[in-house]
Coordinates of C-alpha atoms in Angstrom, one line a residue:
M1 CA 78.5 -138.2 186.6
G2 CA 80.3 -135.5 189.2
T3 CA 79.6 -134.8 192.4
N4 CA 77.9 -131.8 191.1
D5 CA 76.3 -131.3 192.3
Q6 CA 73.9 -129.3 192.2
K7 CA 70.4 -127.8 190.9
R8 CA 71.0 -128.8 187.3
S9 CA 68.6 -128.4 184.1
L10 CA 67.9 -132.1 182.8
P11 CA 68.8 -133.1 179.0
R12 CA 65.2 -132.0 177.7
G13 CA 65.4 -135.5 175.8
L14 CA 64.8 -137.7 179.1
R15 CA 62.2 -135.3 180.9
L16 CA 63.5 -137.4 184.0
I17 CA 62.6 -135.9 186.9
A18 CA 62.5 -132.6 188.2
L19 CA 65.2 -130.4 190.2
A20 CA 67.3 -130.9 193.1
G21 CA 64.0 -131.8 195.7
A22 CA 61.9 -130.5 193.6
A23 CA 59.4 -134.8 193.3
A24 CA 56.3 -135.2 195.6
L25 CA 58.0 -137.9 197.4
T26 CA 56.1 -141.1 198.8
L27 CA 57.5 -142.1 201.3
T28 CA 57.3 -146.8 201.4
A29 CA 59.1 -149.1 203.3
G30 CA 60.7 -148.4 206.9
L31 CA 58.2 -145.5 207.1
A32 CA 55.1 -144.1 208.8
T33 CA 52.8 -144.0 206.4
P34 CA 48.4 -144.3 206.5
L35 CA 48.8 -148.1 205.4
D36 CA 52.0 -149.1 207.7
P37 CA 51.6 -146.5 210.9
A38 CA 54.4 -148.1 212.8
P39 CA 58.2 -147.4 211.4
Q40 CA 60.6 -149.5 211.7
Q41 CA 64.3 -148.8 212.8
A42 CA 66.5 -147.9 210.3
R43 CA 69.3 -149.2 212.3
A44 CA 68.6 -153.2 211.4
A45 CA 66.6 -155.0 208.9
D46 CA 64.2 -157.4 209.9
D47 CA 66.9 -159.8 208.4
G48 CA 69.7 -158.9 210.9
K49 CA 71.1 -156.8 208.7
K50 CA 72.6 -153.4 209.5
V51 CA 71.1 -151.1 207.2
L52 CA 72.3 -147.2 206.9
T53 CA 69.2 -145.0 206.1
V54 CA 70.0 -141.4 204.4
A55 CA 67.5 -139.2 204.3
V56 CA 67.5 -136.6 201.3
A57 CA 66.0 -134.0 200.0
Q58 CA 66.8 -134.6 196.1
S59 CA 65.5 -136.8 193.7
V60 CA 67.3 -138.8 191.5
D61 CA 67.6 -137.3 187.4
S62 CA 69.2 -141.2 186.0
L63 CA 70.4 -143.8 187.3
S64 CA 72.8 -143.6 184.0
P65 CA 76.5 -142.3 184.6
F66 CA 76.3 -141.0 181.1
L67 CA 73.4 -139.0 181.9
A68 CA 73.1 -138.3 185.6
V69 CA 74.4 -134.1 187.0
R70 CA 72.4 -134.3 190.0
L71 CA 75.0 -134.2 193.2
L72 CA 72.5 -137.2 194.2
S73 CA 72.5 -139.2 191.4
T74 CA 76.3 -138.9 191.1
S75 CA 77.0 -139.7 194.5
I76 CA 75.5 -143.1 194.0
H77 CA 77.5 -143.6 191.2
R78 CA 80.7 -143.0 192.9
L79 CA 79.3 -145.6 195.4
M80 CA 78.9 -148.4 192.2
Y81 CA 81.4 -147.9 190.1
E82 CA 85.3 -147.1 190.4
Y83 CA 86.4 -144.0 188.4
L84 CA 90.4 -144.3 186.9
T85 CA 91.7 -141.7 190.4
N86 CA 89.9 -141.6 193.6
Y87 CA 90.8 -138.4 195.8
D88 CA 92.5 -138.3 199.8
P89 CA 89.1 -137.6 201.9
K90 CA 92.5 -135.8 204.2
D91 CA 93.3 -133.3 201.5
N92 CA 91.9 -134.2 198.6
H93 CA 95.0 -134.9 196.4
A94 CA 94.9 -137.6 194.1
I95 CA 95.1 -141.6 194.9
A96 CA 94.7 -144.8 192.8
G97 CA 91.0 -145.7 191.9
L98 CA 90.7 -148.2 189.1
A99 CA 94.1 -146.7 188.5
T100 CA 97.2 -147.7 190.6
K101 CA 99.6 -145.4 188.8
W102 CA 99.2 -142.7 185.1
E103 CA 102.4 -141.2 183.9
P104 CA 102.7 -139.0 180.4
S105 CA 105.0 -138.9 178.0
P106 CA 107.4 -136.2 177.8
D107 CA 105.4 -133.9 175.7
K108 CA 102.2 -135.0 177.4
L109 CA 100.1 -136.3 175.0
T110 CA 100.2 -139.7 175.8
W111 CA 98.7 -140.8 178.7
T112 CA 99.1 -144.3 180.2
Y113 CA 97.8 -145.7 182.8
T114 CA 98.0 -149.1 184.7
I115 CA 94.8 -150.4 185.1
R116 CA 94.8 -152.5 189.0
D117 CA 94.2 -157.0 188.7
N118 CA 92.3 -157.1 192.0
S119 CA 88.7 -155.3 191.0
K120 CA 85.8 -157.4 189.7
W121 CA 82.6 -156.9 189.0
S122 CA 79.8 -157.4 190.6
D123 CA 78.9 -160.5 188.7
G124 CA 82.0 -162.0 189.1
Q125 CA 83.5 -161.2 185.5
Q126 CA 87.3 -159.1 185.9
A127 CA 87.2 -155.4 185.6
T128 CA 89.9 -154.1 183.1
A129 CA 91.7 -151.5 180.7
E130 CA 89.5 -152.9 177.9
D131 CA 86.1 -151.6 180.2
A132 CA 88.1 -147.8 180.4
A133 CA 88.7 -147.5 176.7
W134 CA 85.1 -148.8 176.2
T135 CA 83.4 -146.4 178.7
F136 CA 85.7 -143.5 176.9
N137 CA 85.1 -144.6 173.3
K138 CA 81.6 -144.4 173.7
M139 CA 81.7 -141.3 175.5
M140 CA 83.4 -140.1 172.2
T141 CA 81.3 -141.3 169.2
D142 CA 77.9 -141.6 170.9
T143 CA 76.1 -138.5 172.0
G144 CA 74.1 -139.8 174.3
A145 CA 76.9 -141.0 176.5
A146 CA 78.7 -137.8 176.2
T147 CA 75.6 -136.2 177.9
A148 CA 76.4 -135.2 181.6
N149 CA 80.3 -135.7 180.8
G150 CA 81.4 -135.4 177.4
S151 CA 84.0 -132.4 178.2
Y152 CA 86.3 -134.6 179.4
V153 CA 86.7 -136.5 176.1
G154 CA 86.4 -133.2 173.7
N155 CA 90.4 -133.5 173.7
F156 CA 91.0 -137.3 173.5
R157 CA 92.6 -138.5 169.8
K158 CA 92.5 -142.2 170.8
V159 CA 91.9 -144.7 173.5
T160 CA 93.1 -148.2 173.4
A161 CA 93.7 -151.2 176.3
P162 CA 96.7 -152.4 174.2
S163 CA 96.2 -155.4 177.7
P164 CA 94.4 -155.7 180.3
T165 CA 96.0 -153.6 183.2
K166 CA 97.5 -151.0 180.2
L167 CA 95.2 -147.7 179.6
V168 CA 96.3 -145.1 176.6
I169 CA 95.0 -141.9 176.4
E170 CA 96.1 -139.8 173.3
L171 CA 94.7 -136.9 173.2
K172 CA 94.6 -133.6 170.8
K173 CA 97.3 -130.7 173.2
P174 CA 98.0 -131.0 176.6
Q175 CA 95.2 -131.5 179.4
A176 CA 95.9 -130.9 182.6
T177 CA 93.5 -132.8 184.0
M178 CA 94.3 -136.1 183.5
A179 CA 94.8 -137.1 187.2
A180 CA 91.0 -135.6 187.6
L181 CA 88.9 -137.4 184.7
D182 CA 85.6 -137.6 186.9
V183 CA 83.8 -140.0 185.1
P184 CA 82.6 -144.0 186.1
I185 CA 83.9 -146.6 184.5
V186 CA 80.7 -149.4 183.3
P187 CA 81.5 -153.1 182.5
K188 CA 81.7 -153.1 178.4
H189 CA 80.0 -156.6 178.6
V190 CA 76.5 -155.0 179.9
W191 CA 77.1 -151.8 178.2
E192 CA 77.0 -153.3 175.1
K193 CA 74.0 -154.2 174.6
V194 CA 72.5 -150.4 175.7
S195 CA 71.0 -149.3 172.1
D196 CA 70.0 -145.4 173.2
F197 CA 72.2 -143.9 175.7
S198 CA 70.2 -141.0 176.0
E199 CA 67.0 -142.8 176.8
F200 CA 68.2 -145.5 178.7
N201 CA 68.5 -144.7 182.4
N202 CA 69.9 -148.1 184.0
D203 CA 67.1 -148.4 186.4
K204 CA 65.3 -151.5 185.7
S205 CA 67.0 -154.6 186.1
F206 CA 68.8 -155.7 189.6
P207 CA 71.1 -156.1 190.9
V208 CA 72.9 -153.5 188.7
V209 CA 76.2 -154.8 187.9
G210 CA 79.5 -152.5 189.1
N211 CA 82.6 -152.2 191.0
G212 CA 82.8 -150.0 193.8
P213 CA 81.8 -150.4 197.4
F214 CA 78.1 -151.0 197.1
V215 CA 76.2 -152.6 194.3
L216 CA 72.5 -151.1 193.5
S217 CA 69.8 -153.6 194.5
G218 CA 66.7 -151.8 194.0
Y219 CA 64.7 -148.2 193.0
K220 CA 61.6 -146.5 192.9
A221 CA 61.5 -143.1 192.1
D222 CA 60.7 -140.8 194.4
S223 CA 61.4 -143.5 197.2
Y224 CA 64.0 -144.6 197.5
V225 CA 67.8 -146.1 196.6
R226 CA 68.6 -149.7 198.0
L227 CA 72.3 -150.3 197.7
K228 CA 74.1 -153.7 199.4
A229 CA 77.6 -154.0 200.2
N230 CA 79.8 -155.1 197.9
K231 CA 81.6 -157.3 199.8
S232 CA 84.6 -158.2 197.0
F233 CA 85.2 -155.1 196.3
W234 CA 89.0 -154.6 196.6
R235 CA 89.8 -151.7 199.1
G236 CA 87.6 -153.6 201.7
S237 CA 83.6 -154.4 202.6
P238 CA 81.5 -151.7 204.0
K239 CA 80.9 -152.1 207.2
F240 CA 77.1 -151.3 207.0
D241 CA 75.4 -154.3 205.0
E242 CA 73.1 -151.9 203.1
L243 CA 72.8 -148.1 202.7
V244 CA 68.9 -146.8 201.5
F245 CA 68.7 -143.4 200.4
R246 CA 65.4 -142.6 201.3
Y247 CA 63.5 -139.0 199.8
Y248 CA 61.7 -136.7 201.1
K249 CA 60.0 -133.8 200.1
D250 CA 59.3 -132.4 203.2
Q251 CA 62.7 -131.4 205.2
D252 CA 60.7 -131.0 208.3
A253 CA 59.6 -134.3 207.7
A254 CA 63.1 -135.9 207.5
V255 CA 64.1 -134.1 210.5
S256 CA 61.4 -135.3 212.8
A257 CA 62.6 -139.1 211.2
L258 CA 66.0 -138.6 212.1
R259 CA 64.7 -137.3 216.1
K260 CA 62.4 -140.9 215.9
G261 CA 65.6 -143.1 214.9
E262 CA 63.8 -143.8 211.4
V263 CA 66.5 -142.6 209.8
S264 CA 70.4 -142.6 210.2
F265 CA 71.4 -139.6 208.9
V266 CA 70.4 -136.3 207.5
A267 CA 71.4 -133.3 204.6
G268 CA 68.5 -131.7 203.6
S269 CA 68.5 -130.0 199.8
P270 CA 71.4 -130.1 200.7
S271 CA 71.8 -128.7 203.7
L272 CA 69.5 -128.6 207.3
T273 CA 68.7 -125.0 207.6
P274 CA 69.3 -123.4 210.5
A275 CA 66.2 -123.4 212.5
Q276 CA 66.5 -127.4 211.9
A277 CA 70.1 -127.4 213.0
E278 CA 69.2 -125.5 215.9
S279 CA 66.5 -127.9 216.8
L280 CA 68.8 -130.8 216.7
K281 CA 71.6 -129.6 218.5
G282 CA 72.1 -130.7 222.3
A283 CA 69.0 -133.7 221.4
D284 CA 69.8 -137.3 222.4
D285 CA 72.5 -139.3 220.0
I286 CA 72.0 -137.1 217.5
Q287 CA 75.4 -135.4 216.0
V288 CA 74.7 -132.1 213.8
N289 CA 78.0 -131.4 211.5
D290 CA 78.2 -127.5 210.6
A291 CA 81.2 -127.4 207.8
P292 CA 82.7 -125.7 205.5
G293 CA 80.7 -126.6 202.1
R294 CA 82.1 -127.1 198.4
R295 CA 79.1 -125.3 196.9
F296 CA 77.9 -121.7 196.0
Y297 CA 74.3 -120.5 196.0
A298 CA 74.0 -118.0 193.0
L299 CA 70.8 -116.5 191.0
A300 CA 71.3 -116.4 187.4
T301 CA 70.2 -114.3 184.3
N302 CA 68.5 -115.5 181.1
P303 CA 71.5 -114.3 178.9
G304 CA 69.3 -115.4 175.7
A305 CA 68.8 -118.8 175.4
K306 CA 70.6 -120.1 171.8
A307 CA 71.8 -122.9 170.3
K308 CA 75.6 -123.5 168.9
N309 CA 73.6 -122.9 165.3
G310 CA 72.8 -119.5 166.0
K311 CA 69.4 -120.1 166.3
K312 CA 68.1 -118.4 169.6
F313 CA 64.8 -119.8 171.6
G314 CA 62.7 -119.2 174.8
D315 CA 61.2 -115.6 176.2
G316 CA 64.0 -114.1 178.5
H317 CA 63.2 -110.2 179.2
P318 CA 65.6 -108.0 176.6
S319 CA 66.5 -106.1 179.3
L320 CA 68.8 -108.1 180.6
L321 CA 70.5 -108.4 177.5
D322 CA 72.2 -104.8 179.0
Q323 CA 74.9 -105.6 181.0
R324 CA 73.6 -102.1 183.3
V325 CA 70.7 -103.6 184.1
R326 CA 72.5 -107.2 185.5
N327 CA 75.1 -105.2 187.6
A328 CA 71.8 -102.7 188.6
L329 CA 69.6 -105.7 189.3
F330 CA 72.7 -107.7 191.2
R331 CA 74.4 -104.2 193.0
A332 CA 70.2 -104.0 194.9
V333 CA 70.7 -107.7 196.3
D334 CA 72.0 -107.5 200.1
R335 CA 74.1 -110.6 200.4
E336 CA 75.1 -109.6 204.3
A337 CA 71.5 -109.6 204.7
I338 CA 71.0 -112.6 202.8
I339 CA 73.7 -114.4 205.0
D340 CA 72.3 -113.4 208.4
K341 CA 68.6 -113.5 207.9
V342 CA 68.4 -116.7 205.1
F343 CA 71.4 -118.5 206.4
R344 CA 71.7 -117.0 210.2
G345 CA 74.9 -117.1 209.8
H346 CA 75.4 -120.8 208.5
A347 CA 76.9 -119.3 205.3
V348 CA 79.4 -116.9 204.2
E349 CA 78.8 -114.1 201.1
G350 CA 79.1 -115.1 198.2
E351 CA 82.0 -112.9 195.7
G352 CA 83.1 -115.2 193.3
Y353 CA 82.5 -118.6 191.5
I354 CA 84.5 -121.0 193.5
P355 CA 84.2 -121.3 197.4
P356 CA 86.8 -120.3 200.0
R357 CA 87.0 -124.0 200.5
F358 CA 89.6 -124.6 197.4
Q359 CA 91.6 -121.6 198.4
D360 CA 93.6 -122.0 195.3
Y361 CA 91.1 -120.9 193.2
F362 CA 89.0 -118.8 195.0
W363 CA 88.9 -114.9 194.0
K364 CA 87.7 -111.9 195.1
P365 CA 86.5 -108.8 193.1
S366 CA 88.7 -105.6 193.7
A367 CA 87.1 -102.8 196.1
S368 CA 86.6 -101.1 192.3
Q369 CA 85.1 -103.8 190.7
K370 CA 83.0 -105.3 193.1
L371 CA 79.3 -104.6 193.1
A372 CA 78.9 -104.1 196.4
Y373 CA 75.5 -103.2 197.8
D374 CA 74.4 -99.7 196.5
P375 CA 70.2 -99.2 195.7
A376 CA 70.9 -96.1 194.6
E377 CA 73.5 -96.8 191.9
A378 CA 71.7 -99.4 190.7
A379 CA 68.9 -97.1 190.0
R380 CA 70.8 -94.9 188.5
L381 CA 72.4 -98.1 186.4
L382 CA 68.6 -98.0 185.3
D383 CA 68.4 -94.6 184.4
R384 CA 71.2 -94.8 182.1
A385 CA 70.4 -98.0 180.1
G386 CA 67.0 -96.3 179.4
Y387 CA 64.4 -98.0 181.8
K388 CA 63.0 -95.4 183.7
K389 CA 60.1 -95.0 186.0
N390 CA 56.6 -93.5 184.9
G391 CA 53.9 -92.4 186.7
D392 CA 53.0 -95.2 188.9
G393 CA 56.6 -95.4 189.9
K394 CA 57.1 -98.6 187.6
R395 CA 60.3 -99.2 185.3
V396 CA 58.9 -99.2 182.0
G397 CA 60.5 -102.1 178.8
K398 CA 61.2 -100.9 175.3
D399 CA 57.5 -101.7 175.1
G400 CA 56.3 -99.2 176.9
K401 CA 55.4 -102.4 179.7
P402 CA 56.1 -102.4 183.2
I403 CA 58.8 -104.8 183.8
T404 CA 58.3 -107.8 186.1
Y405 CA 61.1 -110.7 186.5
R406 CA 59.9 -114.1 186.3
V407 CA 62.4 -115.5 188.4
L408 CA 62.3 -119.6 188.6
C409 CA 62.6 -121.2 192.3
H410 CA 62.7 -124.6 193.6
A411 CA 59.7 -125.6 195.6
T412 CA 61.2 -127.6 198.1
D413 CA 63.8 -125.4 198.3
P414 CA 62.9 -122.9 201.6
N415 CA 65.6 -120.7 200.7
D416 CA 65.0 -119.8 197.1
K417 CA 61.6 -118.9 199.0
A418 CA 62.9 -116.4 201.0
V419 CA 65.6 -115.2 199.1
G420 CA 62.7 -114.4 196.5
K421 CA 60.8 -112.2 199.5
Y422 CA 63.7 -110.5 200.0
L423 CA 64.1 -110.0 195.9
Q424 CA 60.2 -109.0 195.4
E425 CA 61.2 -105.9 198.4
W426 CA 64.4 -104.6 196.9
W427 CA 63.8 -104.9 193.0
G428 CA 60.1 -103.5 193.8
K429 CA 62.2 -100.6 195.4
L430 CA 63.6 -99.7 192.2
G431 CA 60.4 -99.9 190.4
I432 CA 60.7 -104.0 188.9
G433 CA 58.2 -106.3 189.7
V434 CA 59.1 -110.0 190.6
Q435 CA 56.7 -113.1 189.8
L436 CA 58.6 -116.1 191.8
N437 CA 57.4 -119.0 190.2
C438 CA 58.5 -121.8 192.7
L439 CA 58.2 -125.2 190.7
D440 CA 58.4 -128.9 191.6
N441 CA 59.8 -129.2 187.6
V442 CA 62.2 -125.9 186.8
T443 CA 63.6 -128.5 183.6
D444 CA 61.5 -127.9 181.1
P445 CA 61.7 -124.1 181.6
W446 CA 65.3 -123.8 182.2
L447 CA 65.6 -126.0 179.3
A448 CA 63.5 -124.3 176.8
G449 CA 64.8 -120.5 178.3
K450 CA 61.6 -120.1 179.3
Y451 CA 62.6 -117.8 181.9
D452 CA 64.3 -114.6 183.1
L453 CA 66.6 -115.1 186.5
A454 CA 66.7 -118.2 188.2
F455 CA 68.1 -119.7 191.6
D456 CA 71.4 -122.0 190.9
G457 CA 73.9 -124.2 192.2
W458 CA 76.6 -126.2 191.9
S459 CA 78.9 -128.2 194.3
V460 CA 82.3 -127.5 193.4
N461 CA 85.0 -130.1 193.0
P462 CA 88.8 -129.6 194.1
D463 CA 89.4 -129.7 190.0
P464 CA 87.3 -126.7 188.9
D465 CA 87.4 -127.5 185.1
F466 CA 84.2 -128.7 184.7
V467 CA 82.0 -126.1 186.4
L468 CA 84.1 -123.9 184.4
S469 CA 83.5 -125.7 181.3
I470 CA 79.7 -125.2 181.3
H471 CA 80.2 -121.5 180.6
T472 CA 81.9 -122.3 177.9
C473 CA 80.2 -121.8 173.9
G474 CA 81.1 -125.3 173.6
A475 CA 78.6 -126.5 176.4
L476 CA 75.5 -125.0 173.6
P477 CA 72.8 -127.8 172.7
A478 CA 73.7 -128.4 169.4
T479 CA 70.1 -127.1 168.2
P480 CA 67.5 -125.6 169.8
E481 CA 65.7 -129.5 169.8
E482 CA 68.8 -130.7 171.4
T483 CA 70.8 -130.5 174.5
G484 CA 74.0 -129.7 175.8
A485 CA 75.9 -128.8 178.9
T486 CA 75.6 -125.6 179.2
D487 CA 74.5 -124.0 182.4
N488 CA 71.8 -121.3 181.5
F489 CA 73.5 -120.5 177.8
I490 CA 76.3 -118.5 178.7
C491 CA 78.9 -117.6 175.6
D492 CA 81.5 -115.5 176.0
K493 CA 84.5 -116.0 173.2
K494 CA 87.0 -114.2 176.2
Y495 CA 86.1 -116.3 178.3
D496 CA 86.3 -119.5 175.9
E497 CA 90.0 -118.1 175.4
L498 CA 90.8 -118.6 179.1
Y499 CA 89.4 -121.9 179.4
A500 CA 91.4 -123.5 176.9
K501 CA 94.4 -121.9 178.5
Q502 CA 93.5 -123.3 182.2
L503 CA 93.1 -126.6 180.4
T504 CA 96.4 -127.1 179.1
E505 CA 98.7 -125.0 182.0
Y506 CA 100.5 -127.8 184.2
D507 CA 101.5 -125.3 186.5
P508 CA 99.5 -125.2 189.1
A509 CA 100.1 -121.5 190.2
K510 CA 100.1 -120.2 186.5
R511 CA 96.5 -122.4 185.8
A512 CA 95.2 -121.3 189.4
D513 CA 96.1 -117.5 187.7
I514 CA 94.0 -118.2 184.8
V515 CA 91.0 -119.6 186.4
K516 CA 90.9 -116.4 188.5
Q517 CA 91.2 -114.4 185.2
M518 CA 87.8 -116.6 184.0
E519 CA 85.9 -115.6 187.4
S520 CA 86.8 -112.1 187.0
R521 CA 85.3 -112.4 183.6
L522 CA 82.1 -114.0 184.6
Y523 CA 81.8 -111.9 187.6
D524 CA 81.7 -109.2 185.1
L525 CA 79.8 -110.4 182.5
G526 CA 76.8 -110.3 185.1
Y527 CA 75.0 -113.1 184.2
M528 CA 75.6 -114.7 187.7
N529 CA 75.5 -113.1 190.7
V530 CA 77.2 -115.2 193.9
M531 CA 75.0 -114.7 196.9
A532 CA 76.4 -117.2 199.2
Y533 CA 78.6 -120.0 199.8
P534 CA 76.6 -122.3 202.0
N535 CA 78.1 -124.5 204.7
A536 CA 77.7 -128.6 204.9
V537 CA 74.8 -129.0 207.7
E538 CA 73.2 -132.2 208.5
A539 CA 72.9 -134.7 211.2
F540 CA 73.8 -138.1 212.5
R541 CA 72.2 -140.7 214.6
T542 CA 75.3 -141.8 217.0
D543 CA 73.3 -144.8 218.6
Q544 CA 73.2 -146.0 214.8
I545 CA 76.9 -144.4 213.3
K546 CA 79.3 -145.3 215.8
S547 CA 82.0 -143.9 213.2
I548 CA 82.2 -142.0 210.0
T549 CA 85.0 -140.4 207.2
T550 CA 84.3 -136.3 206.7
M551 CA 86.4 -134.5 203.7
P552 CA 88.3 -133.0 204.0
A553 CA 89.1 -134.8 207.3
K554 CA 89.0 -131.2 209.5
A555 CA 86.0 -129.2 208.6
G556 CA 84.7 -131.2 206.1
N557 CA 81.4 -132.4 204.7
I558 CA 79.5 -136.0 204.9
Y559 CA 76.9 -136.3 202.6
G560 CA 78.0 -135.2 198.6
Q561 CA 81.7 -135.9 198.9
D562 CA 84.1 -136.4 195.9
G563 CA 84.6 -139.9 196.9
Y564 CA 82.9 -142.8 198.5
W565 CA 84.5 -142.5 201.7
S566 CA 81.8 -141.6 204.3
W567 CA 79.2 -144.6 203.4
W568 CA 82.4 -147.0 203.2
S569 CA 83.7 -146.0 206.4
A570 CA 80.7 -146.1 208.5
V571 CA 80.9 -147.9 211.5
P572 CA 77.7 -149.3 212.8
A573 CA 77.2 -148.4 216.4
D574 CA 76.3 -151.8 217.6
S575 CA 79.6 -152.6 216.1
G576 CA 82.2 -154.3 218.5
G577 CA 85.7 -153.6 218.1
S578 CA 88.0 -150.9 216.7
S579 CA 86.5 -148.2 214.4
D580 CA 88.9 -148.7 212.2
N581 CA 87.2 -149.8 208.8
A582 CA 90.9 -150.2 206.5
S583 CA 94.4 -148.3 208.1
S584 CA 96.0 -149.8 205.2
T585 CA 93.8 -147.2 202.7
G586 CA 94.5 -144.0 205.1
V587 CA 91.2 -143.4 205.8
V588 CA 90.5 -141.1 208.7
V589 CA 87.0 -142.2 210.1
A590 CA 85.9 -139.8 213.1
I591 CA 82.8 -138.1 214.5
V592 CA 83.1 -134.3 214.0
A593 CA 82.2 -132.8 217.1
G594 CA 80.2 -130.1 217.3
V595 CA 79.6 -127.3 215.2
V596 CA 83.1 -126.3 212.7
V597 CA 83.1 -122.5 211.8
L598 CA 84.9 -121.5 208.7
A599 CA 88.3 -120.9 209.5
G600 CA 91.9 -121.5 207.1
L601 CA 91.5 -124.1 204.7
G602 CA 94.2 -124.9 203.0
G603 CA 94.6 -124.8 199.3
F604 CA 93.4 -128.3 197.4
A605 CA 95.7 -128.9 194.5
A606 CA 94.2 -131.9 193.3
M607 CA 93.4 -132.7 189.8
R608 CA 89.3 -133.6 189.6
R609 CA 86.1 -131.8 188.3
R610 CA 83.1 -131.3 189.3
A611 CA 80.4 -130.6 190.1
T612 CA 79.4 -132.6 191.9
A613 CA 80.6 -133.3 191.2
E614 CA 80.1 -130.0 190.7
E615 CA 76.7 -131.4 190.8
R616 CA 74.5 -129.4 190.6
E617 CA 72.0 -129.4 193.0

């Protein structure tokens, strides 16, 4: 459920669609196919309705807000359901959502939220505090309902709704993220009928009852998601009558569809490649948005998959349990080359776990701590760890066999493949083999711990709590047969202590310092190597979209926002009158002109998690 993005491993019991952009996609209505060779224009449906069509390269993992973790899925839930709070698109500070205000008790152990009285479910019933209380209580008592965002309620002692407009949350200890509870509130009268939350995907009966700016009206796996404007949305109805997310396995095909006017917007997986972006610059009626992104691009090692009950599983290479080996591998990764040759400058070099867009939490290693590119030192580390070359120049493991690492990559992600080829070259010089396992479905091997390394990435929210929580011991699966919220099975006592400490720290500066200590710890452990912070590179047709909100308003992204602002604010190009969607909401609506470079972003201290969202991509 967040915006979190991100190449997310899915719950083992669900066995849903593969990771970001992984599924083979079947294009149907509105696109050229062998059965329908004449594509329709995206700007209007046959009945005259204004339709905004977004080309995406990521498939839906689940339409249940209790299960979804991918960026696309959680972005859709942002459109379907209100959260207690939202985030101002100008600067990400917390603003009213379903709750109009929130107040803590003096000891900060009890939080009282005032629930607005002008939000209705799309079936006409009033949205109340009871819906919010039921949502949180279900997550507290049902492990299936806690699959995606159980970390938010782990510190909750009790949740009640004394009246339709009053929600009370009692905590076990203070929690600094109470204005950042990134959980979609669902209608109790609909969801209380669900018998098994671990299996229910919310994708069989339409329209789906919600209270967000759009109502989910149709879905076909690996093809499309269709939403219609909620005319009774309390903040004001969207200007487009319908919003369609249409799936492309081939990003070049999506770009071609944009050129032809078959889609209104294209984002890629989640960004366009540099070559695609360059090809669109200067094209008639097309605007390219190139802004600092909210995600990181990393290489993760298998630290030895295990469950909370202590049982180990999977078959990660035992050499990777040695920190010297992990550090050696990362010292043999040339980040500058990745930025220049793979991203072609549409990214900045990776360092800490949180991108520089979030300046308050951005961390950089000291000169003595930094694992700088140094192949010679990498070779020395491997020698000291006991992994020396044989007569054929191959590093051998403790079993005497040459070391070859299996690296999981996403078949539809060109960056994975390009970086993978560099790894084969760089690590090959160390005497280590690299087997790229580029799959449509990386879910099963990832969850089973049957990998050595994997390409990883998450979209980070202004409040980093969630993306930090996925590396705690508490995020591990309960047993090898179950699933947890873990990213890649990291479990470190010192890191956990720091995580618990930051969660209870209300002083922004002190909390930021603790978060940076956590990033430093992750860096030293060497299980995660953040290689780049990619820009958000996307494009849209100006003859179909007159104006649209970026987030943040200056140098921000359109797709995968911490909110619903882009699609809610979008104004059709052929609409008359002002492009101001609703000036009273404080939303800034503007077309981003040209290419925006990374420069002087201020800190965003809004209390909020993933994701995207820290949703894994």
